[in-house]
Amino acid sequence: MGGNGKHRWKISFHRSSSSSRSKLEPKHPPKEFTCPISGSLMSDPVVVASGQTFERIAVQVCSDLKFSPKLDDGTRPDFSTVIPNLAIKTTILNWCDKSSTEHPRAPDYASVERLVREAMGASEEERIRVSEKELLKAVADNPPVIFSHAATELGPRVNHFNSGSSEESVIIPTSPGTPLTLTYRPTCFSSSSSSCEIEIQSPSAPASEEEEGLLKKLRSSVVFEQEEGVIALRSITRNREEARVLLCTQLLLLALRPLVASRYGVVQVNAVASLVNLSLEKQNKVKIVRSGFVPSLIDVLKGGFGESQEHAAGALFSLALDDDNKMAIGVLGALQPLMHALRSESERTRHDSALALYHLTLVQSNRVKLVKLGVVPALLSMVVAGNLASRVLLILCNLAVSMEGRTAMLDANAVECLVELLRGNELDSEATRENCVAALYALSHRSLRFKGLAKEARAVEVLKEIEETGTERAKEKARKVLQMMRAVGDADGEEGFEFDGILDSGGFARNRYRVGGARNNNLVNSTTF
């Protein structure tokens, strides 16, 4: 009888547990219903080229950021093609109805972007760890090895030479706050000696008392001390040019980076202004970008304090002056926020954002990205409205260098728009007028379509008038466009056009950081904050 009681207890317990699980299980969707990137139930599932299914917005974010995450099976998806997965979408909705679960909603772009950027950061940290492991193994296996930037992909090599010895160092960005230095130091005392010493060390102290004092305040958890630190750094880098190089160290940059994203206005404003001052020195520009500041500057530009946004635009402009930074800044997602900043209430933000976009569009990859963002109609409308017309025309000139840009501009009726601007004599300066003619010249390159559109817009009479009465630069460009229209044009082509050849001795092409030659519209950022 005791055995029967025990048996009944087992049956009762089993049924209770099973019943409980049956109520809970439907609340947890099957793994294939959730997006591997966002981790949420998919509202608009799509199949990518490599066969996996993701939330559409997650694919869009990864494509915009040029990031392919590593999946659980070790593979990386191919986002080149996207097809709606209607079958899985129907299955998800049916499951929701049966389990009394609310139908999924499309995730917010910004929230998915944060997840992807975190994944990008984790991927970068993993890459660094792997690189460090390989590097240390190489040191153990081959003590005399000299590590160069090309071999390690971890940072520039710094050479130190003196009469007594020579050594080479590689700064390795490891975990935050602990950069590693690998030093190769030959110790040859005679012609027959071949012994060498390799030393791995973490810099334990800053190079100067000034830097040490700044680091102490920047690293403090007390907001008041952080404010003192960034205010002091801003003052020093504004007034002492030599200090910009001396203080632009890995340790100081690591301490400064989180303060750029501070929620406290005084800290954020002075941190970003300090970064602008540091970026004025050419040798600091690449170092700052490689230290991870661009995503922080983008966040400030999108939602920081008003003055911080001005400085963020100035910093991106300054950093974009270096050719080695242009592609990286575009890949990290700065183009769209800079476009949005062209409509800022702050004149300084609009001005520096336009100049940043001009320099970034000197690179083909950024031209293509901007065209894909659909910015051409917006840029043309800004020119018509007179907002930053001269600067925006320069961006359009750069876009017209590529086949994608020319096509987008022709599709957006740019020829008629530019001709009407020239006909109306409403442009704010001769430099703007010259840039308008230069944009037409860029569009005319190897384009039969341009010839037809220009005839429809009655461009000949306008260009002939400019050829007679315009500035020397405008006359030459107008004359070249007229020659192209008279000649038998070739079919649209991809390359063969050098923007450096657009502008003549006015100086723009010769010095890519100046516009309008003698008009002294200087595009080089040299302002301290």
Short mmCIF file of C-alpha atoms in Angstrom, two decimals:
data_model
loop_
_atom_site.label_atom_id
_atom_site.label_comp_id
_atom_site.label_asym_id
_atom_site.label_seq_id
_atom_site.Cartn_x
_atom_site.Cartn_y
_atom_site.Cartn_z
CA MET A 1 0.00 0.00 0.00
CA GLY A 2 2.89 2.33 0.77
CA GLY A 3 4.22 1.46 -2.65
CA ASN A 4 0.94 2.43 -4.29
CA GLY A 5 0.97 5.75 -2.49
CA LYS A 6 4.42 6.41 -3.75
CA HIS A 7 3.35 5.51 -7.22
CA ARG A 8 0.39 7.89 -7.12
CA TRP A 9 2.69 10.69 -5.95
CA LYS A 10 4.95 10.16 -8.92
CA ILE A 11 2.07 10.36 -11.38
CA SER A 12 0.66 13.49 -9.77
CA PHE A 13 4.10 15.24 -9.80
CA HIS A 14 4.77 14.31 -13.39
CA ARG A 15 1.47 15.68 -14.63
CA SER A 16 1.87 18.90 -12.68
CA SER A 17 5.35 19.51 -14.12
CA SER A 18 4.25 18.70 -17.64
CA SER A 19 1.27 21.01 -17.38
CA SER A 20 3.45 23.82 -16.08
CA ARG A 21 5.94 23.44 -18.91
CA SER A 22 3.20 23.36 -21.54
CA LYS A 23 2.13 26.82 -20.44
CA LEU A 24 5.65 28.24 -20.40
CA GLU A 25 7.18 26.76 -23.55
CA PRO A 26 5.16 28.76 -26.12
CA LYS A 27 6.45 32.00 -24.60
CA HIS A 28 9.98 31.15 -25.76
CA PRO A 29 10.15 31.29 -29.58
CA PRO A 30 12.18 28.70 -31.46
CA LYS A 31 15.71 29.80 -32.21
CA GLU A 32 15.05 30.00 -35.94
CA PHE A 33 12.39 32.67 -35.30
CA THR A 34 14.89 35.09 -33.71
CA CYS A 35 17.42 37.25 -35.53
CA PRO A 36 21.03 36.17 -34.82
CA ILE A 37 22.05 39.85 -34.73
CA SER A 38 19.26 41.61 -32.81
CA GLY A 39 18.31 38.55 -30.75
CA SER A 40 14.61 39.43 -31.04
CA LEU A 41 11.65 37.81 -32.77
CA MET A 42 11.83 38.80 -36.45
CA SER A 43 9.13 41.10 -37.82
CA ASP A 44 10.51 41.36 -41.38
CA PRO A 45 12.78 38.34 -41.97
CA VAL A 46 14.96 38.29 -45.07
CA VAL A 47 17.25 35.68 -46.59
CA VAL A 48 20.77 36.90 -47.46
CA ALA A 49 23.08 35.62 -50.18
CA SER A 50 24.80 33.13 -47.87
CA GLY A 51 21.45 31.50 -46.95
CA GLN A 52 20.86 32.74 -43.39
CA THR A 53 17.76 34.63 -42.28
CA PHE A 54 17.97 37.94 -40.41
CA GLU A 55 15.78 40.89 -39.46
CA ARG A 56 15.84 43.33 -42.39
CA ILE A 57 16.94 46.30 -40.28
CA ALA A 58 19.82 44.23 -38.83
CA VAL A 59 21.04 43.50 -42.37
CA GLN A 60 20.72 47.18 -43.26
CA VAL A 61 22.76 48.25 -40.22
CA CYS A 62 25.50 45.69 -40.92
CA SER A 63 25.62 46.75 -44.57
CA ASP A 64 25.82 50.43 -43.66
CA LEU A 65 28.66 49.73 -41.23
CA LYS A 66 30.38 47.27 -43.60
CA PHE A 67 30.38 44.62 -40.89
CA SER A 68 29.81 40.88 -41.26
CA PRO A 69 29.35 39.28 -37.82
CA LYS A 70 30.75 35.89 -36.95
CA LEU A 71 27.87 33.45 -36.39
CA ASP A 72 27.68 30.54 -33.95
CA ASP A 73 28.84 28.09 -36.65
CA GLY A 74 31.97 30.18 -37.29
CA THR A 75 30.80 31.51 -40.68
CA ARG A 76 30.20 35.10 -41.74
CA PRO A 77 27.06 36.01 -43.75
CA ASP A 78 27.06 37.62 -47.17
CA PHE A 79 24.70 40.62 -47.20
CA SER A 80 25.08 41.41 -50.92
CA THR A 81 21.58 40.10 -51.74
CA VAL A 82 18.43 40.36 -49.64
CA ILE A 83 15.19 38.46 -50.35
CA PRO A 84 12.05 38.57 -48.15
CA ASN A 85 11.50 35.28 -46.33
CA LEU A 86 7.70 35.17 -46.52
CA ALA A 87 7.53 31.55 -45.40
CA ILE A 88 9.27 32.12 -42.06
CA LYS A 89 7.33 35.37 -41.56
CA THR A 90 4.03 33.53 -41.91
CA THR A 91 5.25 30.79 -39.59
CA ILE A 92 6.28 33.36 -36.95
CA LEU A 93 2.89 35.11 -37.10
CA ASN A 94 1.06 31.77 -36.81
CA TRP A 95 3.19 30.85 -33.81
CA CYS A 96 2.42 34.21 -32.19
CA ASP A 97 -1.32 33.68 -32.69
CA LYS A 98 -1.25 30.16 -31.27
CA SER A 99 0.86 31.15 -28.26
CA SER A 100 -1.06 34.39 -27.58
CA THR A 101 2.12 36.36 -28.18
CA GLU A 102 2.08 39.89 -29.57
CA HIS A 103 3.19 40.14 -33.18
CA PRO A 104 6.80 41.34 -33.40
CA ARG A 105 7.54 44.95 -34.24
CA ALA A 106 10.44 46.19 -36.33
CA PRO A 107 13.36 47.11 -34.04
CA ASP A 108 14.64 50.65 -33.89
CA TYR A 109 17.60 51.32 -36.21
CA ALA A 110 19.57 53.05 -33.45
CA SER A 111 19.17 50.18 -30.99
CA VAL A 112 20.31 47.62 -33.57
CA GLU A 113 23.21 49.89 -34.51
CA ARG A 114 24.35 49.93 -30.87
CA LEU A 115 24.29 46.12 -30.78
CA VAL A 116 26.25 45.87 -34.02
CA ARG A 117 28.83 48.42 -32.90
CA GLU A 118 29.29 46.46 -29.67
CA ALA A 119 29.81 43.34 -31.76
CA MET A 120 32.28 45.24 -33.93
CA GLY A 121 34.17 46.30 -30.82
CA ALA A 122 34.22 42.74 -29.48
CA SER A 123 35.42 41.50 -32.85
CA GLU A 124 38.21 44.08 -32.85
CA GLU A 125 39.24 43.14 -29.31
CA GLU A 126 39.32 39.48 -30.34
CA ARG A 127 41.44 40.36 -33.36
CA ILE A 128 43.85 42.27 -31.14
CA ARG A 129 44.06 39.39 -28.68
CA VAL A 130 44.78 36.96 -31.50
CA SER A 131 47.37 39.32 -32.93
CA GLU A 132 49.01 39.70 -29.54
CA LYS A 133 49.12 35.94 -29.08
CA GLU A 134 50.69 35.49 -32.50
CA LEU A 135 53.11 38.31 -31.78
CA LEU A 136 54.24 36.89 -28.44
CA LYS A 137 54.59 33.44 -29.99
CA ALA A 138 56.75 34.95 -32.73
CA VAL A 139 58.90 36.59 -30.09
CA ALA A 140 59.39 33.26 -28.32
CA ASP A 141 60.10 31.33 -31.51
CA ASN A 142 62.28 33.95 -33.21
CA PRO A 143 63.94 36.29 -30.69
CA PRO A 144 65.79 38.46 -33.24
CA VAL A 145 62.59 39.37 -35.17
CA ILE A 146 61.94 43.03 -35.89
CA PHE A 147 58.18 43.67 -36.01
CA SER A 148 56.99 46.22 -38.51
CA HIS A 149 53.60 47.81 -39.01
CA ALA A 150 52.92 45.63 -42.04
CA ALA A 151 53.71 42.44 -40.14
CA THR A 152 51.60 43.09 -37.07
CA GLU A 153 48.85 45.45 -38.29
CA LEU A 154 48.93 46.85 -34.78
CA GLY A 155 50.49 50.26 -35.07
CA PRO A 156 53.28 52.34 -36.53
CA ARG A 157 56.88 51.50 -35.82
CA VAL A 158 58.92 54.14 -34.09
CA ASN A 159 62.63 54.17 -34.67
CA HIS A 160 65.10 55.62 -32.17
CA PHE A 161 68.72 56.10 -33.20
CA ASN A 162 71.66 57.41 -31.26
CA SER A 163 75.39 56.98 -31.32
CA GLY A 164 75.39 54.17 -28.77
CA SER A 165 72.44 52.01 -29.69
CA SER A 166 69.31 51.70 -31.75
CA GLU A 167 65.97 50.21 -30.93
CA GLU A 168 62.59 49.78 -32.59
CA SER A 169 59.23 49.78 -30.84
CA VAL A 170 55.70 48.81 -31.74
CA ILE A 171 52.84 50.22 -29.67
CA ILE A 172 50.13 47.59 -29.36
CA PRO A 173 46.63 48.75 -28.34
CA THR A 174 45.51 46.05 -25.92
CA SER A 175 42.72 46.28 -23.40
CA PRO A 176 41.73 49.84 -22.38
CA GLY A 177 44.37 51.52 -20.30
CA THR A 178 47.10 48.94 -20.86
CA PRO A 179 48.89 49.56 -24.16
CA LEU A 180 51.79 47.17 -24.67
CA THR A 181 55.19 48.11 -26.04
CA LEU A 182 57.40 45.57 -27.75
CA THR A 183 60.99 46.79 -27.89
CA TYR A 184 63.68 45.24 -30.06
CA ARG A 185 67.08 46.31 -28.79
CA PRO A 186 70.30 45.03 -30.41
CA THR A 187 73.11 44.60 -27.87
CA CYS A 188 76.12 44.22 -30.09
CA PHE A 189 79.36 45.11 -28.41
CA SER A 190 81.81 43.90 -31.04
CA SER A 191 81.92 42.96 -34.65
CA SER A 192 81.61 39.28 -33.74
CA SER A 193 78.70 39.73 -31.34
CA SER A 194 75.21 38.93 -32.56
CA SER A 195 73.22 38.76 -29.32
CA CYS A 196 69.91 40.60 -29.20
CA GLU A 197 67.38 41.40 -26.50
CA ILE A 198 63.62 41.67 -26.86
CA GLU A 199 61.65 43.23 -24.07
CA ILE A 200 57.89 43.38 -23.58
CA GLN A 201 56.63 45.98 -21.20
CA SER A 202 53.58 48.05 -20.27
CA PRO A 203 54.35 51.73 -19.84
CA SER A 204 53.91 52.28 -16.12
CA ALA A 205 54.32 56.04 -16.07
CA PRO A 206 53.54 58.96 -18.41
CA ALA A 207 56.37 60.72 -20.16
CA SER A 208 56.04 63.93 -18.17
CA GLU A 209 54.68 65.34 -14.94
CA GLU A 210 52.24 67.45 -16.96
CA GLU A 211 50.79 64.40 -18.62
CA GLU A 212 50.67 62.53 -15.33
CA GLY A 213 48.69 65.36 -13.72
CA LEU A 214 46.24 65.46 -16.60
CA LEU A 215 45.79 61.69 -16.58
CA LYS A 216 45.02 61.69 -12.88
CA LYS A 217 42.15 64.13 -13.41
CA LEU A 218 40.86 62.60 -16.64
CA ARG A 219 40.71 59.14 -15.06
CA SER A 220 39.03 60.37 -11.90
CA SER A 221 35.50 59.20 -11.10
CA VAL A 222 34.75 62.64 -9.65
CA VAL A 223 33.05 64.83 -12.27
CA PHE A 224 34.58 68.04 -10.89
CA GLU A 225 38.09 66.65 -11.39
CA GLN A 226 37.20 65.47 -14.89
CA GLU A 227 36.07 69.01 -15.67
CA GLU A 228 39.34 70.43 -14.38
CA GLY A 229 41.28 67.92 -16.47
CA VAL A 230 39.56 68.59 -19.81
CA ILE A 231 39.55 72.37 -19.26
CA ALA A 232 43.30 72.26 -18.58
CA LEU A 233 43.94 70.03 -21.59
CA ARG A 234 41.91 72.33 -23.83
CA SER A 235 43.84 75.38 -22.64
CA ILE A 236 47.23 73.71 -23.06
CA THR A 237 46.51 72.38 -26.57
CA ARG A 238 45.04 75.71 -27.65
CA ASN A 239 47.99 77.82 -26.59
CA ARG A 240 51.00 75.52 -27.06
CA GLU A 241 51.45 73.88 -30.43
CA GLU A 242 54.32 71.66 -29.27
CA ALA A 243 52.13 70.27 -26.47
CA ARG A 244 49.67 68.87 -29.02
CA VAL A 245 52.23 66.35 -30.17
CA LEU A 246 53.75 65.66 -26.76
CA LEU A 247 50.39 65.02 -25.12
CA CYS A 248 48.84 62.99 -27.93
CA THR A 249 49.92 59.71 -26.35
CA GLN A 250 48.12 56.39 -26.22
CA LEU A 251 47.55 56.75 -22.48
CA LEU A 252 46.05 60.21 -22.71
CA LEU A 253 43.84 59.30 -25.68
CA LEU A 254 42.52 56.26 -23.81
CA ALA A 255 41.69 58.47 -20.84
CA LEU A 256 40.08 61.16 -23.02
CA ARG A 257 37.87 58.92 -25.17
CA PRO A 258 35.15 58.09 -22.58
CA LEU A 259 34.89 61.77 -21.63
CA VAL A 260 33.88 62.65 -25.19
CA ALA A 261 30.69 60.69 -24.50
CA SER A 262 30.14 62.18 -21.03
CA ARG A 263 26.61 63.21 -20.07
CA TYR A 264 27.99 66.27 -18.29
CA GLY A 265 28.05 69.30 -20.56
CA VAL A 266 31.28 70.91 -19.36
CA VAL A 267 33.15 67.61 -19.60
CA GLN A 268 31.84 66.71 -23.05
CA VAL A 269 32.32 70.16 -24.59
CA ASN A 270 35.90 70.57 -23.38
CA ALA A 271 36.84 66.96 -24.17
CA VAL A 272 35.74 67.31 -27.81
CA ALA A 273 37.35 70.75 -28.11
CA SER A 274 40.61 69.30 -26.78
CA LEU A 275 40.40 66.56 -29.39
CA VAL A 276 40.01 69.19 -32.12
CA ASN A 277 43.13 70.94 -30.91
CA LEU A 278 45.10 67.69 -30.80
CA SER A 279 43.94 66.83 -34.32
CA LEU A 280 45.41 70.01 -35.79
CA GLU A 281 48.85 68.41 -35.87
CA LYS A 282 49.20 66.24 -38.95
CA GLN A 283 51.06 63.46 -37.16
CA ASN A 284 48.21 63.10 -34.66
CA LYS A 285 45.36 62.63 -37.13
CA VAL A 286 45.78 58.94 -37.93
CA LYS A 287 46.61 58.14 -34.31
CA ILE A 288 43.33 59.70 -33.14
CA VAL A 289 41.24 57.77 -35.66
CA ARG A 290 42.97 54.50 -34.79
CA SER A 291 42.31 55.17 -31.12
CA GLY A 292 38.57 54.78 -31.76
CA PHE A 293 37.31 58.36 -31.51
CA VAL A 294 35.25 58.49 -34.72
CA PRO A 295 32.21 56.54 -33.39
CA SER A 296 32.19 58.77 -30.30
CA LEU A 297 32.34 61.91 -32.44
CA ILE A 298 29.47 60.61 -34.56
CA ASP A 299 27.36 60.05 -31.44
CA VAL A 300 28.11 63.60 -30.27
CA LEU A 301 27.25 64.99 -33.70
CA LYS A 302 23.91 63.16 -33.61
CA GLY A 303 22.88 63.93 -30.05
CA GLY A 304 25.49 65.84 -28.08
CA PHE A 305 25.33 69.30 -26.53
CA GLY A 306 25.11 72.16 -29.02
CA GLU A 307 28.69 73.37 -28.63
CA SER A 308 29.92 69.78 -28.57
CA GLN A 309 28.27 69.20 -31.95
CA GLU A 310 30.15 72.17 -33.37
CA HIS A 311 33.44 70.78 -32.13
CA ALA A 312 32.57 67.24 -33.31
CA ALA A 313 31.98 68.52 -36.83
CA GLY A 314 35.28 70.42 -36.63
CA ALA A 315 37.11 67.33 -35.41
CA LEU A 316 35.74 65.15 -38.23
CA PHE A 317 36.69 67.85 -40.73
CA SER A 318 40.20 68.08 -39.31
CA LEU A 319 40.67 64.30 -39.25
CA ALA A 320 39.34 63.99 -42.82
CA LEU A 321 42.21 66.14 -44.11
CA ASP A 322 44.53 63.13 -43.83
CA ASP A 323 44.22 60.79 -46.81
CA ASP A 324 44.77 57.74 -44.62
CA ASN A 325 41.66 58.63 -42.59
CA LYS A 326 39.16 59.35 -45.35
CA MET A 327 38.02 55.80 -46.06
CA ALA A 328 37.99 54.81 -42.38
CA ILE A 329 35.78 57.75 -41.41
CA GLY A 330 33.33 56.83 -44.15
CA VAL A 331 33.28 53.16 -43.19
CA LEU A 332 32.64 54.05 -39.55
CA GLY A 333 29.39 55.77 -40.53
CA ALA A 334 30.12 59.50 -40.47
CA LEU A 335 28.63 60.42 -43.85
CA GLN A 336 24.94 60.36 -42.98
CA PRO A 337 25.30 62.28 -39.68
CA LEU A 338 27.42 64.88 -41.47
CA MET A 339 24.73 65.24 -44.12
CA HIS A 340 22.14 65.76 -41.41
CA ALA A 341 24.41 68.33 -39.74
CA LEU A 342 24.29 70.46 -42.91
CA ARG A 343 20.86 71.56 -41.68
CA SER A 344 22.03 72.35 -38.16
CA GLU A 345 21.02 75.63 -36.54
CA SER A 346 24.69 76.31 -35.89
CA GLU A 347 26.53 77.99 -38.76
CA ARG A 348 29.85 76.55 -37.56
CA THR A 349 28.43 73.01 -37.51
CA ARG A 350 27.02 73.42 -41.03
CA HIS A 351 30.27 74.92 -42.32
CA ASP A 352 32.61 72.28 -40.88
CA SER A 353 30.27 69.43 -41.83
CA ALA A 354 30.26 70.63 -45.44
CA LEU A 355 34.06 70.83 -45.48
CA ALA A 356 34.33 67.38 -43.91
CA LEU A 357 32.05 65.95 -46.61
CA TYR A 358 34.06 67.70 -49.31
CA HIS A 359 37.31 66.10 -48.17
CA LEU A 360 35.71 62.70 -47.55
CA THR A 361 34.26 62.65 -51.08
CA LEU A 362 37.73 62.93 -52.55
CA VAL A 363 37.69 59.14 -52.02
CA GLN A 364 35.69 56.98 -54.42
CA SER A 365 34.26 54.64 -51.77
CA ASN A 366 32.72 57.59 -49.92
CA ARG A 367 31.25 59.01 -53.11
CA VAL A 368 29.47 55.72 -53.75
CA LYS A 369 28.23 55.56 -50.15
CA LEU A 370 26.77 59.06 -50.34
CA VAL A 371 25.06 58.35 -53.65
CA LYS A 372 23.53 55.19 -52.19
CA LEU A 373 22.24 57.26 -49.28
CA GLY A 374 20.25 59.26 -51.84
CA VAL A 375 21.73 62.64 -50.91
CA VAL A 376 21.97 64.19 -54.38
CA PRO A 377 18.44 65.72 -54.47
CA ALA A 378 18.95 67.14 -50.97
CA LEU A 379 22.29 68.68 -51.96
CA LEU A 380 20.77 70.24 -55.08
CA SER A 381 17.89 71.69 -53.07
CA MET A 382 20.41 73.25 -50.68
CA VAL A 383 22.22 74.88 -53.58
CA VAL A 384 18.95 76.28 -54.93
CA ALA A 385 18.03 77.58 -51.47
CA GLY A 386 21.43 79.23 -51.14
CA ASN A 387 22.45 77.23 -48.08
CA LEU A 388 26.23 76.71 -48.18
CA ALA A 389 25.89 76.82 -51.97
CA SER A 390 29.60 77.15 -52.71
CA ARG A 391 30.61 74.30 -50.38
CA VAL A 392 27.78 72.02 -51.45
CA LEU A 393 28.67 72.56 -55.10
CA LEU A 394 32.16 71.32 -54.34
CA ILE A 395 30.70 68.13 -52.84
CA LEU A 396 28.61 67.71 -55.99
CA CYS A 397 31.70 68.23 -58.13
CA ASN A 398 33.39 65.38 -56.25
CA LEU A 399 30.35 63.12 -56.64
CA ALA A 400 30.27 63.83 -60.38
CA VAL A 401 33.76 62.36 -60.71
CA SER A 402 32.27 58.85 -60.36
CA MET A 403 29.86 57.23 -62.79
CA GLU A 404 27.40 56.59 -59.92
CA GLY A 405 27.46 60.24 -58.93
CA ARG A 406 27.02 61.52 -62.48
CA THR A 407 24.09 59.20 -63.05
CA ALA A 408 22.40 60.24 -59.81
CA MET A 409 22.88 63.93 -60.56
CA LEU A 410 21.56 63.60 -64.10
CA ASP A 411 18.58 61.65 -62.75
CA ALA A 412 17.93 64.44 -60.23
CA ASN A 413 17.75 67.04 -63.03
CA ALA A 414 21.02 68.65 -61.95
CA VAL A 415 21.78 70.06 -65.41
CA GLU A 416 18.63 72.18 -65.61
CA CYS A 417 19.03 73.18 -61.95
CA LEU A 418 22.60 74.42 -62.42
CA VAL A 419 21.85 76.17 -65.71
CA GLU A 420 18.91 78.03 -64.16
CA LEU A 421 21.10 79.13 -61.26
CA LEU A 422 23.65 80.54 -63.70
CA ARG A 423 20.96 82.18 -65.81
CA GLY A 424 19.34 83.87 -62.83
CA ASN A 425 22.54 85.46 -61.53
CA GLU A 426 21.35 84.70 -57.99
CA LEU A 427 24.52 82.97 -56.76
CA ASP A 428 26.09 84.66 -53.78
CA SER A 429 29.64 85.09 -55.13
CA GLU A 430 31.87 84.66 -58.14
CA ALA A 431 33.46 81.65 -56.43
CA THR A 432 30.04 79.99 -56.17
CA ARG A 433 29.37 80.81 -59.80
CA GLU A 434 32.68 79.26 -60.79
CA ASN A 435 31.91 76.12 -58.80
CA CYS A 436 28.53 75.88 -60.53
CA VAL A 437 30.22 75.92 -63.95
CA ALA A 438 32.78 73.39 -62.67
CA ALA A 439 29.92 71.06 -61.64
CA LEU A 440 28.48 71.26 -65.16
CA TYR A 441 31.89 70.50 -66.57
CA ALA A 442 32.22 67.45 -64.32
CA LEU A 443 28.78 66.22 -65.43
CA SER A 444 29.66 66.66 -69.10
CA HIS A 445 32.48 64.14 -68.98
CA ARG A 446 31.97 61.48 -71.65
CA SER A 447 28.21 61.81 -71.45
CA LEU A 448 25.87 61.91 -74.44
CA ARG A 449 23.01 62.15 -71.97
CA PHE A 450 24.43 65.40 -70.60
CA LYS A 451 24.54 66.83 -74.10
CA GLY A 452 20.83 66.18 -74.58
CA LEU A 453 19.85 67.51 -71.17
CA ALA A 454 22.01 70.62 -71.64
CA LYS A 455 20.32 71.38 -74.96
CA GLU A 456 16.90 70.99 -73.36
CA ALA A 457 17.94 73.42 -70.61
CA ARG A 458 19.26 75.89 -73.25
CA ALA A 459 22.66 75.80 -71.59
CA VAL A 460 24.55 77.05 -74.68
CA GLU A 461 23.39 80.66 -74.39
CA VAL A 462 24.22 80.75 -70.67
CA LEU A 463 27.66 79.20 -71.16
CA LYS A 464 28.46 81.57 -74.04
CA GLU A 465 27.65 84.54 -71.84
CA ILE A 466 29.96 83.17 -69.10
CA GLU A 467 32.65 82.55 -71.73
CA GLU A 468 32.52 86.26 -72.54
CA THR A 469 31.95 87.90 -69.15
CA GLY A 470 32.95 85.43 -66.44
CA THR A 471 36.16 85.08 -64.49
CA GLU A 472 39.11 83.39 -66.14
CA ARG A 473 38.40 80.12 -64.37
CA ALA A 474 34.69 80.22 -65.26
CA LYS A 475 35.48 81.16 -68.87
CA GLU A 476 37.76 78.18 -69.34
CA LYS A 477 35.26 75.73 -67.85
CA ALA A 478 32.40 77.15 -69.92
CA ARG A 479 34.54 76.92 -73.06
CA LYS A 480 35.37 73.26 -72.37
CA VAL A 481 31.73 72.36 -71.80
CA LEU A 482 30.76 74.05 -75.08
CA GLN A 483 33.52 72.14 -76.89
CA MET A 484 32.22 68.88 -75.49
CA MET A 485 28.69 69.71 -76.57
CA ARG A 486 29.87 70.45 -80.10
CA ALA A 487 31.98 67.31 -80.29
CA VAL A 488 30.66 63.83 -80.96
CA GLY A 489 30.52 62.38 -77.41
CA ASP A 490 31.51 58.93 -76.33
CA ALA A 491 29.20 56.68 -74.37
CA ASP A 492 29.04 57.14 -70.60
CA GLY A 493 32.14 55.73 -68.99
CA GLU A 494 33.49 55.01 -65.54
CA GLU A 495 36.89 56.58 -65.37
CA GLY A 496 39.18 58.83 -67.36
CA PHE A 497 38.23 62.04 -65.58
CA GLU A 498 40.58 63.71 -63.15
CA PHE A 499 38.96 66.35 -60.94
CA ASP A 500 42.42 67.84 -60.50
CA GLY A 501 42.04 68.89 -64.11
CA ILE A 502 38.71 70.65 -63.62
CA LEU A 503 40.12 73.83 -62.23
CA ASP A 504 42.90 75.82 -63.73
CA SER A 505 45.56 78.02 -62.25
CA GLY A 506 43.03 79.35 -59.77
CA GLY A 507 44.71 76.89 -57.45
CA PHE A 508 41.89 74.57 -56.39
CA ALA A 509 43.20 71.47 -58.11
CA ARG A 510 46.80 72.24 -57.34
CA ASN A 511 46.04 72.58 -53.66
CA ARG A 512 43.13 70.31 -52.83
CA TYR A 513 42.51 72.16 -49.57
CA ARG A 514 41.75 75.52 -51.16
CA VAL A 515 38.85 76.79 -53.19
CA GLY A 516 38.66 79.73 -55.53
CA GLY A 517 42.35 80.47 -55.78
CA ALA A 518 42.97 84.09 -54.96
CA ARG A 519 39.65 84.35 -53.16
CA ASN A 520 41.33 82.62 -50.26
CA ASN A 521 38.43 80.35 -49.29
CA ASN A 522 40.72 78.23 -47.17
CA LEU A 523 39.54 74.67 -46.53
CA VAL A 524 42.26 73.78 -44.05
CA ASN A 525 41.10 73.72 -40.45
CA SER A 526 43.55 75.65 -38.32
CA THR A 527 41.22 76.93 -35.62
CA THR A 528 41.81 76.03 -32.01
CA PHE A 529 39.02 75.83 -29.48
#
